[in-house]
PDB file of C-alpha atoms in Angstrom:
ATOM      1  CA  ASP A   1     127.905 114.316  84.182  1.00 91.00           C
ATOM      2  CA  ILE A   2     124.491 114.052  85.779  1.00 96.00           C
ATOM      3  CA  GLN A   3     123.614 110.415  86.376  1.00 97.00           C
ATOM      4  CA  MET A   4     119.997 109.295  85.965  1.00 97.00           C
ATOM      5  CA  THR A   5     118.954 106.187  87.874  1.00 98.00           C
ATOM      6  CA  GLN A   6     115.720 104.555  86.753  1.00 98.00           C
ATOM      7  CA  SER A   7     113.826 101.850  88.578  1.00 98.00           C
ATOM      8  CA  PRO A   8     112.757  99.211  88.150  1.00 98.00           C
ATOM      9  CA  SER A   9     114.719  98.055  85.109  1.00 98.00           C
ATOM     10  CA  SER A  10     111.757  95.895  84.140  1.00 98.00           C
ATOM     11  CA  LEU A  11     108.242  95.209  85.299  1.00 98.00           C
ATOM     12  CA  SER A  12     105.320  92.992  84.442  1.00 98.00           C
ATOM     13  CA  ALA A  13     101.757  94.174  85.000  1.00 97.00           C
ATOM     14  CA  SER A  14      98.232  93.313  83.943  1.00 97.00           C
ATOM     15  CA  VAL A  15      96.088  95.269  81.532  1.00 98.00           C
ATOM     16  CA  GLY A  16      94.345  97.995  83.510  1.00 97.00           C
ATOM     17  CA  ASP A  17      96.983  98.159  86.232  1.00 98.00           C
ATOM     18  CA  ARG A  18      98.560 101.385  87.397  1.00 98.00           C
ATOM     19  CA  VAL A  19     102.269 101.384  86.538  1.00 98.00           C
ATOM     20  CA  THR A  20     104.848 103.647  88.162  1.00 98.00           C
ATOM     21  CA  ILE A  21     108.472 104.212  87.155  1.00 98.00           C
ATOM     22  CA  THR A  22     110.895 106.349  89.107  1.00 98.00           C
ATOM     23  CA  CYS A  23     113.920 108.312  87.991  1.00 98.00           C
ATOM     24  CA  GLN A  24     116.480 109.827  90.329  1.00 98.00           C
ATOM     25  CA  ALA A  25     119.031 112.444  89.292  1.00 98.00           C
ATOM     26  CA  SER A  26     122.474 112.622  90.868  1.00 97.00           C
ATOM     27  CA  GLN A  27     121.966 116.348  91.454  1.00 97.00           C
ATOM     28  CA  ASP A  28     119.167 118.907  91.418  1.00 97.00           C
ATOM     29  CA  ILE A  29     117.842 119.282  87.861  1.00 96.00           C
ATOM     30  CA  SER A  30     114.768 121.372  88.702  1.00 95.00           C
ATOM     31  CA  ASN A  31     112.059 120.179  86.276  1.00 96.00           C
ATOM     32  CA  TYR A  32     114.409 119.655  83.320  1.00 97.00           C
ATOM     33  CA  LEU A  33     113.307 116.101  82.719  1.00 98.00           C
ATOM     34  CA  ASN A  34     111.643 114.275  79.835  1.00 98.00           C
ATOM     35  CA  TRP A  35     110.118 110.819  79.402  1.00 98.00           C
ATOM     36  CA  TYR A  36     110.270 108.801  76.179  1.00 98.00           C
ATOM     37  CA  GLN A  37     108.654 105.567  75.023  1.00 98.00           C
ATOM     38  CA  GLN A  38     110.490 103.201  72.711  1.00 98.00           C
ATOM     39  CA  LYS A  39     108.785 100.232  71.116  1.00 98.00           C
ATOM     40  CA  PRO A  40     110.913  97.371  69.754  1.00 94.00           C
ATOM     41  CA  GLY A  41     112.656  98.282  66.508  1.00 94.00           C
ATOM     42  CA  LYS A  42     111.316 101.827  66.577  1.00 97.00           C
ATOM     43  CA  ALA A  43     112.661 105.261  67.405  1.00 98.00           C
ATOM     44  CA  PRO A  44     111.862 106.781  70.797  1.00 98.00           C
ATOM     45  CA  LYS A  45     108.782 108.972  71.158  1.00 98.00           C
ATOM     46  CA  LEU A  46     108.462 111.976  73.466  1.00 98.00           C
ATOM     47  CA  LEU A  47     105.645 111.511  75.992  1.00 98.00           C
ATOM     48  CA  ILE A  48     106.318 114.009  78.808  1.00 98.00           C
ATOM     49  CA  TYR A  49     108.488 117.133  78.835  1.00 98.00           C
ATOM     50  CA  ASP A  50     109.402 119.542  81.629  1.00 97.00           C
ATOM     51  CA  ALA A  51     108.684 116.701  84.082  1.00 98.00           C
ATOM     52  CA  SER A  52     104.905 116.937  83.878  1.00 98.00           C
ATOM     53  CA  ASN A  53     103.751 118.338  80.546  1.00 98.00           C
ATOM     54  CA  LEU A  54     101.984 115.907  78.231  1.00 98.00           C
ATOM     55  CA  GLU A  55     103.198 116.073  74.634  1.00 98.00           C
ATOM     56  CA  THR A  56     100.481 116.814  72.085  1.00 97.00           C
ATOM     57  CA  GLY A  57      98.623 113.709  70.977  1.00 97.00           C
ATOM     58  CA  VAL A  58      99.805 111.524  73.868  1.00 98.00           C
ATOM     59  CA  PRO A  59      97.001 109.734  75.754  1.00 98.00           C
ATOM     60  CA  SER A  60      96.097 111.211  79.118  1.00 98.00           C
ATOM     61  CA  ARG A  61      96.745 107.904  80.918  1.00 98.00           C
ATOM     62  CA  PHE A  62     100.416 108.908  80.820  1.00 98.00           C
ATOM     63  CA  SER A  63     101.602 111.435  83.392  1.00 98.00           C
ATOM     64  CA  GLY A  64     104.757 112.677  85.061  1.00 98.00           C
ATOM     65  CA  SER A  65     105.610 114.454  88.271  1.00 98.00           C
ATOM     66  CA  GLY A  66     108.510 115.532  90.429  1.00 98.00           C
ATOM     67  CA  SER A  67     111.236 118.137  90.646  1.00 98.00           C
ATOM     68  CA  GLY A  68     114.736 118.449  92.003  1.00 97.00           C
ATOM     69  CA  THR A  69     116.175 114.936  92.062  1.00 98.00           C
ATOM     70  CA  ASP A  70     113.144 112.634  92.230  1.00 98.00           C
ATOM     71  CA  PHE A  71     110.691 112.040  89.420  1.00 98.00           C
ATOM     72  CA  THR A  72     107.826 109.675  88.715  1.00 98.00           C
ATOM     73  CA  PHE A  73     106.231 108.471  85.492  1.00 98.00           C
ATOM     74  CA  THR A  74     102.811 106.842  85.671  1.00 98.00           C
ATOM     75  CA  ILE A  75     100.561 104.910  83.338  1.00 98.00           C
ATOM     76  CA  SER A  76      97.168 105.078  85.046  1.00 98.00           C
ATOM     77  CA  SER A  77      95.691 102.073  83.257  1.00 98.00           C
ATOM     78  CA  LEU A  78      98.113  99.884  81.331  1.00 98.00           C
ATOM     79  CA  GLN A  79      97.057  99.040  77.775  1.00 98.00           C
ATOM     80  CA  PRO A  80      98.495  96.328  75.492  1.00 97.00           C
ATOM     81  CA  GLU A  81      99.919  99.002  73.166  1.00 97.00           C
ATOM     82  CA  ASP A  82     101.965 100.427  76.060  1.00 98.00           C
ATOM     83  CA  ILE A  83     104.411  97.519  75.905  1.00 97.00           C
ATOM     84  CA  ALA A  84     107.706  99.308  75.421  1.00 98.00           C
ATOM     85  CA  THR A  85     110.835 100.518  77.151  1.00 98.00           C
ATOM     86  CA  TYR A  86     110.562 103.890  78.867  1.00 98.00           C
ATOM     87  CA  TYR A  87     113.466 106.284  79.379  1.00 98.00           C
ATOM     88  CA  CYS A  88     113.881 109.420  81.446  1.00 98.00           C
ATOM     89  CA  GLN A  89     116.295 112.108  80.198  1.00 98.00           C
ATOM     90  CA  GLN A  90     117.698 115.207  81.865  1.00 97.00           C
ATOM     91  CA  TYR A  91     118.482 118.457  80.096  1.00 96.00           C
ATOM     92  CA  ASP A  92     119.677 120.554  83.022  1.00 93.00           C
ATOM     93  CA  ASN A  93     123.208 120.182  81.665  1.00 88.00           C
ATOM     94  CA  LEU A  94     122.864 121.060  77.987  1.00 88.00           C
ATOM     95  CA  LEU A  95     126.516 120.230  77.367  1.00 89.00           C
ATOM     96  CA  SER A  96     125.934 116.634  78.419  1.00 91.00           C
ATOM     97  CA  LEU A  97     122.417 115.284  78.051  1.00 96.00           C
ATOM     98  CA  THR A  98     121.893 111.965  79.794  1.00 97.00           C
ATOM     99  CA  PHE A  99     119.279 109.224  79.818  1.00 98.00           C
ATOM    100  CA  GLY A 100     118.233 106.781  82.472  1.00 98.00           C
ATOM    101  CA  GLY A 101     118.926 103.111  81.873  1.00 98.00           C
ATOM    102  CA  GLY A 102     115.372 102.363  80.786  1.00 98.00           C
ATOM    103  CA  THR A 103     112.418 100.416  82.150  1.00 98.00           C
ATOM    104  CA  LYS A 104     111.015  97.562  80.095  1.00 98.00           C
ATOM    105  CA  VAL A 105     107.262  97.201  80.604  1.00 98.00           C
ATOM    106  CA  GLU A 106     105.626  93.872  79.819  1.00 97.00           C
ATOM    107  CA  ILE A 107     102.126  92.463  80.124  1.00 96.00           C
ATOM    108  CA  LYS A 108     101.584  89.798  82.760  1.00 93.00           C
TER     109      LYS A 108
ATOM    110  CA  GLN B   1     104.508 116.303  58.525  1.00 96.00           C
ATOM    111  CA  VAL B   2     107.962 116.228  60.049  1.00 97.00           C
ATOM    112  CA  GLN B   3     110.265 113.630  58.527  1.00 98.00           C
ATOM    113  CA  LEU B   4     113.843 112.813  59.400  1.00 98.00           C
ATOM    114  CA  VAL B   5     115.603 110.224  57.248  1.00 98.00           C
ATOM    115  CA  GLU B   6     119.069 109.019  58.168  1.00 98.00           C
ATOM    116  CA  SER B   7     121.486 107.400  55.750  1.00 98.00           C
ATOM    117  CA  GLY B   8     125.146 106.490  55.504  1.00 98.00           C
ATOM    118  CA  GLY B   9     125.379 103.656  57.997  1.00 97.00           C
ATOM    119  CA  GLY B  10     127.211 100.439  57.267  1.00 97.00           C
ATOM    120  CA  VAL B  11     130.104  98.214  58.255  1.00 98.00           C
ATOM    121  CA  VAL B  12     133.498  99.837  58.791  1.00 98.00           C
ATOM    122  CA  GLN B  13     136.789  98.583  60.186  1.00 98.00           C
ATOM    123  CA  PRO B  14     138.192  99.894  63.468  1.00 98.00           C
ATOM    124  CA  GLY B  15     140.020 103.147  62.842  1.00 98.00           C
ATOM    125  CA  GLY B  16     137.890 103.881  59.795  1.00 98.00           C
ATOM    126  CA  SER B  17     135.557 106.756  58.988  1.00 98.00           C
ATOM    127  CA  LEU B  18     131.927 107.165  58.054  1.00 98.00           C
ATOM    128  CA  ARG B  19     129.641 110.120  57.400  1.00 98.00           C
ATOM    129  CA  LEU B  20     125.996 109.960  58.369  1.00 98.00           C
ATOM    130  CA  SER B  21     123.344 112.213  56.859  1.00 98.00           C
ATOM    131  CA  CYS B  22     119.887 113.154  58.062  1.00 98.00           C
ATOM    132  CA  ALA B  23     117.493 114.661  55.514  1.00 98.00           C
ATOM    133  CA  ALA B  24     114.814 116.803  57.141  1.00 98.00           C
ATOM    134  CA  SER B  25     111.436 117.876  55.798  1.00 98.00           C
ATOM    135  CA  GLY B  26     108.087 119.153  57.026  1.00 98.00           C
ATOM    136  CA  PHE B  27     109.458 121.939  59.222  1.00 98.00           C
ATOM    137  CA  THR B  28     111.728 124.985  58.984  1.00 98.00           C
ATOM    138  CA  PHE B  29     115.016 123.147  59.459  1.00 98.00           C
ATOM    139  CA  SER B  30     117.067 126.324  59.829  1.00 98.00           C
ATOM    140  CA  SER B  31     115.088 127.328  62.937  1.00 97.00           C
ATOM    141  CA  TYR B  32     115.802 124.291  65.122  1.00 98.00           C
ATOM    142  CA  GLY B  33     118.702 122.756  66.954  1.00 97.00           C
ATOM    143  CA  MET B  34     119.447 119.160  65.995  1.00 98.00           C
ATOM    144  CA  HIS B  35     120.987 116.210  67.784  1.00 98.00           C
ATOM    145  CA  TRP B  36     122.467 112.778  67.178  1.00 98.00           C
ATOM    146  CA  VAL B  37     121.577 110.050  69.681  1.00 98.00           C
ATOM    147  CA  ARG B  38     122.817 106.459  69.468  1.00 98.00           C
ATOM    148  CA  GLN B  39     121.794 103.096  70.834  1.00 98.00           C
ATOM    149  CA  ALA B  40     124.157 100.139  70.995  1.00 98.00           C
ATOM    150  CA  PRO B  41     122.535  96.754  70.277  1.00 97.00           C
ATOM    151  CA  GLY B  42     120.325  95.765  73.211  1.00 96.00           C
ATOM    152  CA  LYS B  43     121.386  98.823  75.224  1.00 97.00           C
ATOM    153  CA  GLY B  44     119.967 102.178  76.239  1.00 98.00           C
ATOM    154  CA  LEU B  45     120.074 105.599  74.635  1.00 98.00           C
ATOM    155  CA  GLU B  46     123.210 107.735  74.562  1.00 98.00           C
ATOM    156  CA  TRP B  47     123.272 111.365  73.450  1.00 98.00           C
ATOM    157  CA  VAL B  48     126.118 111.994  70.979  1.00 98.00           C
ATOM    158  CA  ALA B  49     126.113 115.572  69.703  1.00 98.00           C
ATOM    159  CA  PHE B  50     124.137 118.808  69.293  1.00 97.00           C
ATOM    160  CA  ILE B  51     124.287 121.660  66.819  1.00 97.00           C
ATOM    161  CA  ARG B  52     122.534 124.974  67.214  1.00 97.00           C
ATOM    162  CA  TYR B  53     120.020 126.035  64.555  1.00 97.00           C
ATOM    163  CA  ASP B  54     122.581 128.274  62.831  1.00 96.00           C
ATOM    164  CA  GLY B  55     125.569 126.006  63.385  1.00 95.00           C
ATOM    165  CA  SER B  56     127.216 128.483  65.745  1.00 96.00           C
ATOM    166  CA  ASN B  57     127.447 126.115  68.726  1.00 96.00           C
ATOM    167  CA  LYS B  58     128.255 122.419  68.830  1.00 97.00           C
ATOM    168  CA  TYR B  59     128.435 120.115  71.854  1.00 97.00           C
ATOM    169  CA  TYR B  60     129.668 116.537  72.064  1.00 97.00           C
ATOM    170  CA  ALA B  61     129.565 113.626  74.473  1.00 97.00           C
ATOM    171  CA  ASP B  62     132.964 112.943  76.019  1.00 96.00           C
ATOM    172  CA  SER B  63     132.953 109.484  74.403  1.00 97.00           C
ATOM    173  CA  VAL B  64     133.112 110.990  70.893  1.00 98.00           C
ATOM    174  CA  LYS B  65     134.812 114.353  71.451  1.00 98.00           C
ATOM    175  CA  GLY B  66     137.730 114.858  69.079  1.00 98.00           C
ATOM    176  CA  ARG B  67     136.603 112.001  66.805  1.00 98.00           C
ATOM    177  CA  PHE B  68     133.106 112.994  65.650  1.00 98.00           C
ATOM    178  CA  THR B  69     132.004 116.263  64.027  1.00 98.00           C
ATOM    179  CA  ILE B  70     128.415 117.431  63.722  1.00 98.00           C
ATOM    180  CA  SER B  71     127.510 119.876  60.959  1.00 98.00           C
ATOM    181  CA  ARG B  72     124.504 121.051  58.988  1.00 98.00           C
ATOM    182  CA  ASP B  73     123.643 122.560  55.626  1.00 98.00           C
ATOM    183  CA  ASN B  74     120.519 124.651  56.074  1.00 98.00           C
ATOM    184  CA  SER B  75     120.282 125.228  52.319  1.00 98.00           C
ATOM    185  CA  LYS B  76     119.914 121.457  51.867  1.00 98.00           C
ATOM    186  CA  ASN B  77     117.884 120.781  55.051  1.00 98.00           C
ATOM    187  CA  THR B  78     120.471 118.190  56.002  1.00 98.00           C
ATOM    188  CA  LEU B  79     122.305 117.276  59.201  1.00 98.00           C
ATOM    189  CA  TYR B  80     125.596 115.392  59.183  1.00 98.00           C
ATOM    190  CA  LEU B  81     127.778 113.394  61.531  1.00 98.00           C
ATOM    191  CA  GLN B  82     131.366 112.800  60.441  1.00 98.00           C
ATOM    192  CA  MET B  83     132.757 109.880  62.422  1.00 98.00           C
ATOM    193  CA  ASN B  84     136.525 109.261  62.419  1.00 98.00           C
ATOM    194  CA  SER B  85     138.786 106.852  64.312  1.00 98.00           C
ATOM    195  CA  LEU B  86     135.846 104.523  64.820  1.00 98.00           C
ATOM    196  CA  ARG B  87     135.970 101.935  67.584  1.00 98.00           C
ATOM    197  CA  ALA B  88     134.025  98.752  68.244  1.00 98.00           C
ATOM    198  CA  GLU B  89     132.140 100.549  71.012  1.00 98.00           C
ATOM    199  CA  ASP B  90     130.751 103.016  68.455  1.00 98.00           C
ATOM    200  CA  THR B  91     128.633 100.199  67.014  1.00 98.00           C
ATOM    201  CA  ALA B  92     125.047 101.392  67.364  1.00 98.00           C
ATOM    202  CA  VAL B  93     121.921 102.618  65.664  1.00 98.00           C
ATOM    203  CA  TYR B  94     122.362 106.357  65.165  1.00 98.00           C
ATOM    204  CA  TYR B  95     119.271 108.552  65.312  1.00 98.00           C
ATOM    205  CA  CYS B  96     118.968 112.183  64.349  1.00 98.00           C
ATOM    206  CA  ALA B  97     116.484 114.132  66.429  1.00 98.00           C
ATOM    207  CA  LYS B  98     114.876 117.552  66.194  1.00 98.00           C
ATOM    208  CA  GLU B  99     114.674 119.840  69.187  1.00 97.00           C
ATOM    209  CA  LYS B 100     111.275 120.893  70.558  1.00 95.00           C
ATOM    210  CA  GLN B 101     113.052 123.166  73.035  1.00 92.00           C
ATOM    211  CA  LEU B 102     116.566 123.126  74.460  1.00 90.00           C
ATOM    212  CA  GLY B 103     117.532 119.550  75.268  1.00 94.00           C
ATOM    213  CA  THR B 104     114.181 117.990  74.323  1.00 97.00           C
ATOM    214  CA  PHE B 105     113.688 115.778  71.261  1.00 97.00           C
ATOM    215  CA  ASP B 106     110.234 115.817  69.686  1.00 97.00           C
ATOM    216  CA  TYR B 107     110.910 114.047  66.388  1.00 98.00           C
ATOM    217  CA  TRP B 108     113.331 111.229  65.629  1.00 98.00           C
ATOM    218  CA  GLY B 109     114.452 109.532  62.453  1.00 98.00           C
ATOM    219  CA  GLN B 110     114.199 105.788  61.935  1.00 97.00           C
ATOM    220  CA  GLY B 111     117.902 105.337  62.650  1.00 98.00           C
ATOM    221  CA  THR B 112     120.858 104.017  60.686  1.00 98.00           C
ATOM    222  CA  LEU B 113     123.056 101.142  61.882  1.00 98.00           C
ATOM    223  CA  VAL B 114     126.803 101.595  62.156  1.00 98.00           C
ATOM    224  CA  THR B 115     128.844  98.450  62.759  1.00 98.00           C
ATOM    225  CA  VAL B 116     132.534  98.743  63.552  1.00 98.00           C
ATOM    226  CA  SER B 117     134.166  95.390  63.061  1.00 97.00           C
ATOM    227  CA  SER B 118     137.176  93.812  61.425  1.00 93.00           C
TER     228      SER B 118
END
């Protein structure tokens, strides 16, 4: 299986701060990477697909980049409603889809 | 609008069985692959199973292979997950999810909780 390593596992930032989360794959996955947001008690929501494509209706302060094994997810200006856990997910191996461990984002 | 509504969760003893359902609406169900994804209490997301739009291909996580069976009834717009030989480590919220493209989930249900406990 392809292992996805996310960091940090949690972070605390102020409203308006730039927030960056990284995700590293255990092997080359090209751009077959998605990012999801999950708020407490809710289902995950797709934010970014194909590493850098913004899902329809998602605010432009969210962005993604990277290819191969190293990926980055950025919130350009953290808002109170962005408090959530964020997950990366690879789909290079369609027989075994895997998620990163998650990054919990809190407001300082 | 797209809606996915899971049902069938509950408390079951180790070794028992349970069948989850996911009723879909708001899109052409028979045109999309569907997945089950689970989340143990306080833990991260784990992909469980996939079924192709026409039911011709099914893939499973190693942790459930041989115990769980994914199926669908396109005439009823419903996805299923038959879970047998349940273990304590299967305790989780189970989500059904629609594919946007291969391996990408664009809509999720609200989840149904399965608790395996004696």
